[in-house]
PDB file of C-alpha atoms in Angstrom:
ATOM      1  CA  MET U 239     -24.743 -59.128  19.344  1.00 44.00           C
ATOM      2  CA  GLY U 240     -27.311 -57.208  17.248  1.00 47.00           C
ATOM      3  CA  GLY U 241     -26.699 -54.180  19.433  1.00 49.00           C
ATOM      4  CA  ALA U 242     -22.969 -54.371  18.809  1.00 45.00           C
ATOM      5  CA  VAL U 243     -23.578 -54.502  15.045  1.00 40.00           C
ATOM      6  CA  CYS U 244     -25.848 -51.465  15.279  1.00 42.00           C
ATOM      7  CA  MET U 245     -23.186 -49.592  17.221  1.00 43.00           C
ATOM      8  CA  GLU U 246     -20.565 -50.413  14.571  1.00 45.00           C
ATOM      9  CA  GLU U 247     -22.917 -49.341  11.812  1.00 41.00           C
ATOM     10  CA  GLY U 248     -23.565 -46.113  13.707  1.00 46.00           C
ATOM     11  CA  LYS U 249     -19.823 -45.423  13.967  1.00 45.00           C
ATOM     12  CA  GLU U 250     -19.416 -46.076  10.242  1.00 43.00           C
ATOM     13  CA  ASP U 251     -22.284 -43.720   9.449  1.00 43.00           C
ATOM     14  CA  LYS U 252     -20.670 -40.953  11.550  1.00 40.00           C
ATOM     15  CA  ARG U 253     -17.314 -41.457   9.818  1.00 41.00           C
ATOM     16  CA  SER U 254     -19.091 -41.253   6.467  1.00 34.00           C
ATOM     17  CA  VAL U 255     -20.808 -38.027   7.470  1.00 32.00           C
ATOM     18  CA  ARG U 256     -17.497 -36.553   8.627  1.00 39.00           C
ATOM     19  CA  ARG U 257     -15.897 -37.440   5.285  1.00 35.00           C
ATOM     20  CA  GLU U 258     -18.814 -35.905   3.390  1.00 34.00           C
ATOM     21  CA  ASP U 259     -18.623 -32.743   5.532  1.00 39.00           C
ATOM     22  CA  SER U 260     -14.911 -32.496   4.788  1.00 40.00           C
ATOM     23  CA  LEU U 261     -15.504 -32.844   1.082  1.00 39.00           C
ATOM     24  CA  MET U 262     -18.270 -30.281   1.248  1.00 45.00           C
ATOM     25  CA  SER U 263     -15.909 -27.886   3.070  1.00 67.00           C
ATOM     26  CA  ALA U 264     -13.226 -28.311   0.406  1.00 65.00           C
ATOM     27  CA  ASP U 265     -15.864 -27.778  -2.280  1.00 74.00           C
ATOM     28  CA  ARG U 266     -17.078 -24.627  -0.540  1.00 76.00           C
ATOM     29  CA  ILE U 267     -13.536 -23.233  -0.530  1.00 80.00           C
ATOM     30  CA  ARG U 268     -13.106 -24.125  -4.193  1.00 79.00           C
ATOM     31  CA  ARG U 269     -16.123 -22.019  -5.033  1.00 80.00           C
ATOM     32  CA  PHE U 270     -14.060 -18.967  -4.128  1.00 82.00           C
ATOM     33  CA  THR U 271     -11.320 -19.821  -6.626  1.00 90.00           C
ATOM     34  CA  VAL U 272     -11.152 -17.969  -9.910  1.00 90.00           C
ATOM     35  CA  LYS U 273      -9.158 -18.430 -13.076  1.00 88.00           C
ATOM     36  CA  GLN U 274      -7.522 -15.169 -14.057  1.00 87.00           C
ATOM     37  CA  PHE U 275      -4.730 -14.540 -16.531  1.00 86.00           C
ATOM     38  CA  GLY U 276      -4.161 -18.293 -16.601  1.00 89.00           C
ATOM     39  CA  TYR U 277      -3.684 -18.607 -12.802  1.00 91.00           C
ATOM     40  CA  ASN U 278      -5.775 -20.455 -10.225  1.00 95.00           C
ATOM     41  CA  ILE U 279      -6.442 -17.765  -7.630  1.00 96.00           C
ATOM     42  CA  LEU U 280      -8.005 -17.968  -4.179  1.00 95.00           C
ATOM     43  CA  SER U 281      -8.567 -15.014  -1.869  1.00 93.00           C
ATOM     44  CA  LEU U 282      -9.577 -15.638   1.740  1.00 91.00           C
ATOM     45  CA  ALA U 283      -8.616 -12.148   2.886  1.00 93.00           C
ATOM     46  CA  ARG U 284     -10.482 -10.344   5.690  1.00 91.00           C
ATOM     47  CA  ARG U 285     -12.429 -13.406   6.774  1.00 83.00           C
ATOM     48  CA  GLY U 286     -11.164 -13.603  10.358  1.00 81.00           C
ATOM     49  CA  LEU U 287     -10.566 -17.270   9.830  1.00 74.00           C
ATOM     50  CA  LYS U 288      -8.519 -20.086  11.161  1.00 83.00           C
ATOM     51  CA  ILE U 289      -7.071 -21.751   8.101  1.00 87.00           C
ATOM     52  CA  PRO U 290      -9.288 -24.754   7.240  1.00 85.00           C
ATOM     53  CA  ASP U 291      -7.401 -28.033   6.807  1.00 88.00           C
ATOM     54  CA  GLU U 292      -9.141 -28.550   3.485  1.00 89.00           C
ATOM     55  CA  LEU U 293      -7.123 -25.674   2.041  1.00 93.00           C
ATOM     56  CA  TRP U 294      -3.999 -27.843   1.924  1.00 93.00           C
ATOM     57  CA  GLU U 295      -5.782 -30.239  -0.467  1.00 91.00           C
ATOM     58  CA  MET U 296      -5.991 -27.537  -3.123  1.00 93.00           C
ATOM     59  CA  VAL U 297      -2.642 -28.286  -4.725  1.00 94.00           C
ATOM     60  CA  GLU U 298      -3.734 -26.619  -7.948  1.00 94.00           C
ATOM     61  CA  LEU U 299      -3.575 -23.139  -6.359  1.00 96.00           C
ATOM     62  CA  GLU U 300      -1.074 -20.717  -7.846  1.00 98.00           C
ATOM     63  CA  LYS U 301      -2.027 -17.465  -6.108  1.00 98.00           C
ATOM     64  CA  LEU U 302      -3.223 -17.449  -2.481  1.00 97.00           C
ATOM     65  CA  ASN U 303      -4.281 -14.420  -0.428  1.00 96.00           C
ATOM     66  CA  LEU U 304      -4.583 -14.953   3.350  1.00 96.00           C
ATOM     67  CA  SER U 305      -4.099 -11.305   4.338  1.00 97.00           C
ATOM     68  CA  LEU U 306      -5.858  -9.532   7.221  1.00 95.00           C
ATOM     69  CA  ASN U 307      -6.980 -12.621   9.115  1.00 94.00           C
ATOM     70  CA  SER U 308      -5.179 -12.137  12.473  1.00 94.00           C
ATOM     71  CA  LEU U 309      -3.275 -15.373  11.797  1.00 95.00           C
ATOM     72  CA  LYS U 310      -0.712 -16.165  14.499  1.00 95.00           C
ATOM     73  CA  VAL U 311       0.552 -19.441  13.028  1.00 95.00           C
ATOM     74  CA  LEU U 312       1.053 -20.703   9.499  1.00 96.00           C
ATOM     75  CA  GLN U 313       0.921 -24.480   9.352  1.00 96.00           C
ATOM     76  CA  PRO U 314       3.771 -26.527   7.831  1.00 97.00           C
ATOM     77  CA  GLN U 315       1.207 -28.092   5.471  1.00 97.00           C
ATOM     78  CA  LEU U 316       1.772 -24.947   3.417  1.00 97.00           C
ATOM     79  CA  ALA U 317       4.458 -26.985   1.658  1.00 98.00           C
ATOM     80  CA  LEU U 318       1.715 -29.068   0.022  1.00 97.00           C
ATOM     81  CA  LEU U 319       0.738 -26.082  -2.128  1.00 98.00           C
ATOM     82  CA  SER U 320       3.781 -26.653  -4.301  1.00 97.00           C
ATOM     83  CA  ASN U 321       2.386 -24.768  -7.309  1.00 98.00           C
ATOM     84  CA  LEU U 322       2.129 -21.419  -5.510  1.00 98.00           C
ATOM     85  CA  VAL U 323       3.553 -18.497  -7.441  1.00 98.00           C
ATOM     86  CA  VAL U 324       2.153 -15.699  -5.247  1.00 98.00           C
ATOM     87  CA  LEU U 325       1.560 -15.893  -1.480  1.00 98.00           C
ATOM     88  CA  ASN U 326       0.035 -12.920   0.336  1.00 98.00           C
ATOM     89  CA  LEU U 327       0.206 -12.958   4.154  1.00 98.00           C
ATOM     90  CA  TRP U 328       0.246  -9.264   4.956  1.00 98.00           C
ATOM     91  CA  GLY U 329      -1.641  -7.780   7.891  1.00 97.00           C
ATOM     92  CA  ASN U 330      -1.616 -10.813  10.182  1.00 97.00           C
ATOM     93  CA  GLN U 331       0.052 -11.507  13.540  1.00 96.00           C
ATOM     94  CA  LEU U 332       2.694 -14.000  12.444  1.00 97.00           C
ATOM     95  CA  SER U 333       5.813 -14.044  14.625  1.00 97.00           C
ATOM     96  CA  SER U 334       7.507 -16.640  12.420  1.00 97.00           C
ATOM     97  CA  LEU U 335       7.214 -18.490   9.130  1.00 98.00           C
ATOM     98  CA  PRO U 336       7.397 -22.285   8.908  1.00 98.00           C
ATOM     99  CA  ALA U 337      10.643 -23.763   7.581  1.00 98.00           C
ATOM    100  CA  GLU U 338       8.506 -25.627   5.048  1.00 98.00           C
ATOM    101  CA  ILE U 339       8.020 -22.395   3.114  1.00 98.00           C
ATOM    102  CA  GLY U 340      11.331 -23.257   1.485  1.00 98.00           C
ATOM    103  CA  GLN U 341       9.602 -26.091  -0.366  1.00 98.00           C
ATOM    104  CA  LEU U 342       7.580 -23.614  -2.444  1.00 98.00           C
ATOM    105  CA  ARG U 343      10.158 -23.691  -5.215  1.00 98.00           C
ATOM    106  CA  ARG U 344       7.920 -21.921  -7.757  1.00 98.00           C
ATOM    107  CA  LEU U 345       7.185 -18.938  -5.504  1.00 98.00           C
ATOM    108  CA  ARG U 346       7.879 -15.618  -7.204  1.00 98.00           C
ATOM    109  CA  VAL U 347       6.057 -13.103  -4.973  1.00 98.00           C
ATOM    110  CA  LEU U 348       5.857 -13.178  -1.161  1.00 99.00           C
ATOM    111  CA  PHE U 349       4.158 -10.485   0.932  1.00 98.00           C
ATOM    112  CA  VAL U 350       4.588 -10.785   4.722  1.00 98.00           C
ATOM    113  CA  TYR U 351       4.509  -7.100   5.641  1.00 98.00           C
ATOM    114  CA  ARG U 352       2.688  -5.805   8.732  1.00 98.00           C
ATOM    115  CA  ASN U 353       3.223  -8.896  10.865  1.00 98.00           C
ATOM    116  CA  ARG U 354       5.333  -9.554  13.969  1.00 98.00           C
ATOM    117  CA  LEU U 355       8.288 -11.415  12.488  1.00 98.00           C
ATOM    118  CA  THR U 356      11.471 -11.337  14.544  1.00 98.00           C
ATOM    119  CA  GLU U 357      13.326 -13.662  12.173  1.00 97.00           C
ATOM    120  CA  VAL U 358      13.086 -15.274   8.763  1.00 98.00           C
ATOM    121  CA  PRO U 359      13.730 -19.002   8.285  1.00 98.00           C
ATOM    122  CA  GLU U 360      16.945 -19.965   6.502  1.00 98.00           C
ATOM    123  CA  GLU U 361      14.873 -22.194   4.241  1.00 98.00           C
ATOM    124  CA  LEU U 362      13.398 -19.143   2.532  1.00 98.00           C
ATOM    125  CA  GLY U 363      16.677 -19.044   0.654  1.00 98.00           C
ATOM    126  CA  ASP U 364      15.542 -22.192  -1.181  1.00 98.00           C
ATOM    127  CA  CYS U 365      12.797 -20.171  -2.924  1.00 98.00           C
ATOM    128  CA  THR U 366      15.253 -19.200  -5.641  1.00 98.00           C
ATOM    129  CA  GLN U 367      12.547 -18.078  -8.091  1.00 98.00           C
ATOM    130  CA  LEU U 368      11.512 -15.182  -5.822  1.00 98.00           C
ATOM    131  CA  GLU U 369      11.339 -11.848  -7.614  1.00 98.00           C
ATOM    132  CA  VAL U 370       9.393  -9.734  -5.093  1.00 99.00           C
ATOM    133  CA  LEU U 371       9.740  -9.959  -1.305  1.00 99.00           C
ATOM    134  CA  SER U 372       8.167  -7.599   1.220  1.00 98.00           C
ATOM    135  CA  LEU U 373       9.036  -7.997   4.902  1.00 98.00           C
ATOM    136  CA  ALA U 374       8.190  -4.404   5.828  1.00 98.00           C
ATOM    137  CA  ASN U 375       6.659  -3.409   9.157  1.00 98.00           C
ATOM    138  CA  ASN U 376       7.981  -6.303  11.214  1.00 98.00           C
ATOM    139  CA  GLN U 377      10.556  -6.583  14.003  1.00 98.00           C
ATOM    140  CA  LEU U 378      13.516  -7.873  12.004  1.00 98.00           C
ATOM    141  CA  SER U 379      17.088  -6.949  12.862  1.00 98.00           C
ATOM    142  CA  TYR U 380      18.816  -9.290  10.398  1.00 97.00           C
ATOM    143  CA  LEU U 381      18.281 -11.730   7.531  1.00 98.00           C
ATOM    144  CA  PRO U 382      19.875 -15.183   7.259  1.00 98.00           C
ATOM    145  CA  ASP U 383      22.875 -15.543   4.934  1.00 98.00           C
ATOM    146  CA  SER U 384      20.964 -18.160   2.947  1.00 98.00           C
ATOM    147  CA  LEU U 385      18.917 -15.403   1.321  1.00 98.00           C
ATOM    148  CA  ALA U 386      21.998 -14.660  -0.772  1.00 98.00           C
ATOM    149  CA  ASN U 387      20.594 -17.419  -3.006  1.00 98.00           C
ATOM    150  CA  LEU U 388      17.750 -15.122  -4.059  1.00 98.00           C
ATOM    151  CA  THR U 389      19.675 -13.888  -7.084  1.00 98.00           C
ATOM    152  CA  ARG U 390      16.490 -13.296  -9.125  1.00 98.00           C
ATOM    153  CA  LEU U 391      15.003 -10.922  -6.571  1.00 98.00           C
ATOM    154  CA  ARG U 392      14.096  -7.587  -8.175  1.00 98.00           C
ATOM    155  CA  LYS U 393      12.163  -5.850  -5.393  1.00 98.00           C
ATOM    156  CA  LEU U 394      12.974  -6.048  -1.676  1.00 98.00           C
ATOM    157  CA  ASN U 395      11.127  -4.081   0.993  1.00 98.00           C
ATOM    158  CA  LEU U 396      12.643  -4.124   4.495  1.00 98.00           C
ATOM    159  CA  SER U 397      11.271  -0.783   5.670  1.00 98.00           C
ATOM    160  CA  HIS U 398      10.014  -0.189   9.221  1.00 98.00           C
ATOM    161  CA  ASN U 399      12.130  -2.853  10.948  1.00 98.00           C
ATOM    162  CA  HIS U 400      15.030  -2.763  13.425  1.00 98.00           C
ATOM    163  CA  ILE U 401      17.920  -3.159  10.964  1.00 98.00           C
ATOM    164  CA  ALA U 402      21.181  -1.426  11.926  1.00 98.00           C
ATOM    165  CA  HIS U 403      23.294  -2.768   9.022  1.00 97.00           C
ATOM    166  CA  ILE U 404      22.181  -3.831   5.575  1.00 97.00           C
ATOM    167  CA  PRO U 405      22.215  -7.658   5.779  1.00 97.00           C
ATOM    168  CA  GLY U 406      25.185  -9.146   3.941  1.00 97.00           C
ATOM    169  CA  CYS U 407      22.957 -11.375   1.824  1.00 98.00           C
ATOM    170  CA  VAL U 408      21.413  -8.303   0.166  1.00 98.00           C
ATOM    171  CA  TYR U 409      24.671  -7.477  -1.620  1.00 97.00           C
ATOM    172  CA  ASN U 410      24.406 -10.785  -3.496  1.00 97.00           C
ATOM    173  CA  MET U 411      20.941  -9.895  -4.866  1.00 98.00           C
ATOM    174  CA  LYS U 412      22.449  -8.333  -7.970  1.00 97.00           C
ATOM    175  CA  ALA U 413      19.158  -8.240  -9.896  1.00 98.00           C
ATOM    176  CA  LEU U 414      17.600  -5.768  -7.427  1.00 98.00           C
ATOM    177  CA  VAL U 415      16.044  -2.697  -9.031  1.00 98.00           C
ATOM    178  CA  PHE U 416      14.123  -1.609  -5.908  1.00 98.00           C
ATOM    179  CA  LEU U 417      15.457  -1.591  -2.336  1.00 98.00           C
ATOM    180  CA  HIS U 418      13.372  -0.033   0.450  1.00 98.00           C
ATOM    181  CA  LEU U 419      15.082   0.413   3.828  1.00 98.00           C
ATOM    182  CA  ALA U 420      13.235   3.414   5.241  1.00 98.00           C
ATOM    183  CA  CYS U 421      12.644   3.765   8.980  1.00 98.00           C
ATOM    184  CA  ASN U 422      15.289   1.394  10.301  1.00 98.00           C
ATOM    185  CA  HIS U 423      18.384   2.079  12.428  1.00 98.00           C
ATOM    186  CA  LEU U 424      21.014   2.444   9.689  1.00 98.00           C
ATOM    187  CA  GLU U 425      23.995   4.635  10.548  1.00 96.00           C
ATOM    188  CA  ASN U 426      25.985   3.989   7.383  1.00 95.00           C
ATOM    189  CA  LEU U 427      25.931   2.237   4.026  1.00 96.00           C
ATOM    190  CA  ALA U 428      28.741  -0.214   3.318  1.00 95.00           C
ATOM    191  CA  GLU U 429      30.963   0.097   0.250  1.00 95.00           C
ATOM    192  CA  ASN U 430      29.410  -3.204  -0.894  1.00 96.00           C
ATOM    193  CA  ILE U 431      26.373  -1.222  -1.993  1.00 97.00           C
ATOM    194  CA  GLN U 432      28.155  -0.727  -5.320  1.00 97.00           C
ATOM    195  CA  SER U 433      27.508  -4.386  -6.210  1.00 97.00           C
ATOM    196  CA  LEU U 434      23.800  -3.603  -6.727  1.00 98.00           C
ATOM    197  CA  VAL U 435      24.421  -2.137 -10.156  1.00 97.00           C
ATOM    198  CA  GLU U 436      20.837  -2.616 -11.411  1.00 98.00           C
ATOM    199  CA  LEU U 437      19.274  -0.468  -8.665  1.00 98.00           C
ATOM    200  CA  LYS U 438      16.882   2.181  -9.913  1.00 98.00           C
ATOM    201  CA  ILE U 439      15.182   2.996  -6.620  1.00 98.00           C
ATOM    202  CA  LEU U 440      16.953   3.190  -3.247  1.00 98.00           C
ATOM    203  CA  ILE U 441      14.997   4.458  -0.245  1.00 98.00           C
ATOM    204  CA  VAL U 442      16.844   4.979   3.052  1.00 98.00           C
ATOM    205  CA  GLU U 443      14.629   7.750   4.417  1.00 97.00           C
ATOM    206  CA  GLY U 444      14.197   8.041   8.171  1.00 98.00           C
ATOM    207  CA  ASN U 445      17.408   6.393   9.359  1.00 98.00           C
ATOM    208  CA  SER U 446      20.464   7.764  11.157  1.00 98.00           C
ATOM    209  CA  LEU U 447      22.860   8.039   8.213  1.00 98.00           C
ATOM    210  CA  TYR U 448      25.565  10.613   8.842  1.00 96.00           C
ATOM    211  CA  SER U 449      27.428  10.209   5.539  1.00 94.00           C
ATOM    212  CA  LEU U 450      27.254   8.508   2.146  1.00 96.00           C
ATOM    213  CA  PRO U 451      29.953   6.195   0.783  1.00 96.00           C
ATOM    214  CA  LYS U 452      31.569   7.027  -2.552  1.00 96.00           C
ATOM    215  CA  ALA U 453      30.436   3.574  -3.644  1.00 97.00           C
ATOM    216  CA  ILE U 454      26.856   4.809  -3.935  1.00 97.00           C
ATOM    217  CA  CYS U 455      27.976   6.949  -6.845  1.00 97.00           C
ATOM    218  CA  TYR U 456      28.634   3.822  -8.922  1.00 97.00           C
ATOM    219  CA  LEU U 457      24.897   3.062  -8.947  1.00 98.00           C
ATOM    220  CA  THR U 458      24.481   5.016 -12.164  1.00 98.00           C
ATOM    221  CA  ARG U 459      21.059   3.529 -12.943  1.00 98.00           C
ATOM    222  CA  LEU U 460      19.511   5.219  -9.894  1.00 98.00           C
ATOM    223  CA  GLU U 461      16.432   7.230 -10.802  1.00 98.00           C
ATOM    224  CA  LEU U 462      15.166   7.752  -7.249  1.00 98.00           C
ATOM    225  CA  LEU U 463      17.389   8.162  -4.211  1.00 98.00           C
ATOM    226  CA  ASN U 464      15.562   9.071  -1.014  1.00 98.00           C
ATOM    227  CA  LEU U 465      17.828  10.325   1.789  1.00 98.00           C
ATOM    228  CA  ASP U 466      15.229  12.429   3.617  1.00 97.00           C
ATOM    229  CA  PHE U 467      15.218  12.609   7.428  1.00 97.00           C
ATOM    230  CA  ASN U 468      18.785  11.480   8.171  1.00 98.00           C
ATOM    231  CA  ASN U 469      21.885  13.129   9.700  1.00 98.00           C
ATOM    232  CA  ILE U 470      23.759  13.770   6.459  1.00 98.00           C
ATOM    233  CA  LYS U 471      26.008  16.840   6.463  1.00 96.00           C
ATOM    234  CA  ASP U 472      27.776  16.438   3.109  1.00 96.00           C
ATOM    235  CA  VAL U 473      27.636  14.413  -0.108  1.00 97.00           C
ATOM    236  CA  PRO U 474      30.505  12.729  -1.990  1.00 97.00           C
ATOM    237  CA  GLN U 475      32.019  14.719  -4.844  1.00 96.00           C
ATOM    238  CA  GLU U 476      31.428  11.803  -7.230  1.00 97.00           C
ATOM    239  CA  MET U 477      27.664  12.104  -6.777  1.00 97.00           C
ATOM    240  CA  HIS U 478      27.407  14.028 -10.049  1.00 97.00           C
ATOM    241  CA  GLN U 479      27.805  10.638 -11.773  1.00 97.00           C
ATOM    242  CA  LEU U 480      24.196   9.831 -10.811  1.00 98.00           C
ATOM    243  CA  SER U 481      22.935  11.626 -13.897  1.00 97.00           C
ATOM    244  CA  ARG U 482      19.541   9.851 -13.905  1.00 98.00           C
ATOM    245  CA  LEU U 483      18.591  11.775 -10.768  1.00 97.00           C
ATOM    246  CA  GLU U 484      17.069  14.527 -12.847  1.00 95.00           C
ATOM    247  CA  LYS U 485      15.663  16.803 -10.143  1.00 96.00           C
ATOM    248  CA  LEU U 486      15.363  17.544  -6.458  1.00 97.00           C
ATOM    249  CA  ALA U 487      12.194  15.695  -5.511  1.00 95.00           C
ATOM    250  CA  CYS U 488       9.611  16.515  -2.861  1.00 88.00           C
ATOM    251  CA  HIS U 489       6.704  14.111  -3.246  1.00 87.00           C
ATOM    252  CA  PRO U 490       7.590  10.624  -1.919  1.00 81.00           C
ATOM    253  CA  LEU U 491       6.788   8.979  -5.272  1.00 83.00           C
ATOM    254  CA  ASP U 492       8.696  11.485  -7.397  1.00 94.00           C
ATOM    255  CA  LYS U 493      11.851  10.345  -9.132  1.00 97.00           C
ATOM    256  CA  GLY U 494      14.996  12.276  -8.396  1.00 98.00           C
ATOM    257  CA  LEU U 495      17.069  13.102  -5.309  1.00 98.00           C
ATOM    258  CA  HIS U 496      15.257  13.436  -1.969  1.00 98.00           C
ATOM    259  CA  ILE U 497      17.518  15.069   0.610  1.00 97.00           C
ATOM    260  CA  VAL U 498      15.385  17.351   2.812  1.00 95.00           C
ATOM    261  CA  HIS U 499      15.482  17.324   6.612  1.00 96.00           C
ATOM    262  CA  ASN U 500      19.228  16.707   6.846  1.00 97.00           C
ATOM    263  CA  PRO U 501      21.724  18.980   8.669  1.00 97.00           C
ATOM    264  CA  LEU U 502      23.565  19.820   5.416  1.00 97.00           C
ATOM    265  CA  LEU U 503      26.503  22.190   5.825  1.00 95.00           C
ATOM    266  CA  LYS U 504      27.516  25.100   3.641  1.00 93.00           C
ATOM    267  CA  PRO U 505      28.161  25.309   0.759  1.00 95.00           C
ATOM    268  CA  ILE U 506      26.116  22.210  -0.191  1.00 96.00           C
ATOM    269  CA  LYS U 507      23.014  23.568   1.521  1.00 94.00           C
ATOM    270  CA  GLU U 508      23.225  26.834  -0.411  1.00 96.00           C
ATOM    271  CA  VAL U 509      24.086  25.197  -3.735  1.00 96.00           C
ATOM    272  CA  LEU U 510      21.025  22.964  -3.484  1.00 95.00           C
ATOM    273  CA  GLU U 511      18.823  26.036  -3.668  1.00 94.00           C
ATOM    274  CA  GLY U 512      19.718  26.087  -7.374  1.00 95.00           C
ATOM    275  CA  GLY U 513      18.432  22.557  -7.912  1.00 96.00           C
ATOM    276  CA  ILE U 514      20.066  19.303  -8.959  1.00 97.00           C
ATOM    277  CA  THR U 515      21.908  20.871 -11.911  1.00 96.00           C
ATOM    278  CA  ALA U 516      23.571  23.441  -9.657  1.00 97.00           C
ATOM    279  CA  LEU U 517      24.596  20.694  -7.239  1.00 97.00           C
ATOM    280  CA  PHE U 518      26.117  18.486  -9.948  1.00 97.00           C
ATOM    281  CA  ASN U 519      27.955  21.426 -11.543  1.00 96.00           C
ATOM    282  CA  TYR U 520      29.398  22.362  -8.170  1.00 96.00           C
ATOM    283  CA  LEU U 521      30.549  18.789  -7.507  1.00 96.00           C
ATOM    284  CA  LYS U 522      32.113  18.489 -10.975  1.00 95.00           C
ATOM    285  CA  ALA U 523      34.032  21.718 -10.493  1.00 94.00           C
ATOM    286  CA  GLY U 524      35.378  20.471  -7.179  1.00 79.00           C
TER     287      GLY U 524
END
């Protein structure tokens, strides 16, 4: 009988130790949190870690960085961090995101670039506060229609994927000022592009575009249009309306019109030697 009591007491002691260890683990993680600009921030980047379960107890977190950890799976408990405003997952090995990410209704910035995503969950469309979304350097060929709900999105990076047509949901993101689609498989731009009237930066470098729609000329706020490394032979006459493209640009970060490494035909090719002003004057005269 006494032995049985001792065994029970031993079990209770072990459970107590486990609970204390767990609390200590959560406390250790909390020591990495900082308060900056009014946000509770935790960075666990470059730690080669498997996400500790204690992380999901830290519901106060508002900015979380889990980048460069070789993560292959993101647990559904992510939904418990309901106060997240910024989530950084870049440089991992994620092939999917949990549907529960849609429960992060306060999320404004999501970085998932340089992973192995082949699809994006429909539930991401429930994160209607999103303003910045980077899905670059993945294996995406489409986006779910539900992302049309992301009407507050201002910056979208889909570069270095397998996209052949701009996803239909993108045309509903009317607040976009930055759209990056470089190094995909685009052969044309749909007339719907004209709905993105707030666009200031459009990058479609390194695709297979053979022409430009007239609709692109309605994007009169464009300050940077990068068409480098495509199959474009001509430009629409209405392109002179893009008056905020103030120069022919060379450096990738320069504002202006980027149009090198295209098989442009005469006379456009020759006119361009005189710069953007010569091009626009020629198009106006036509």
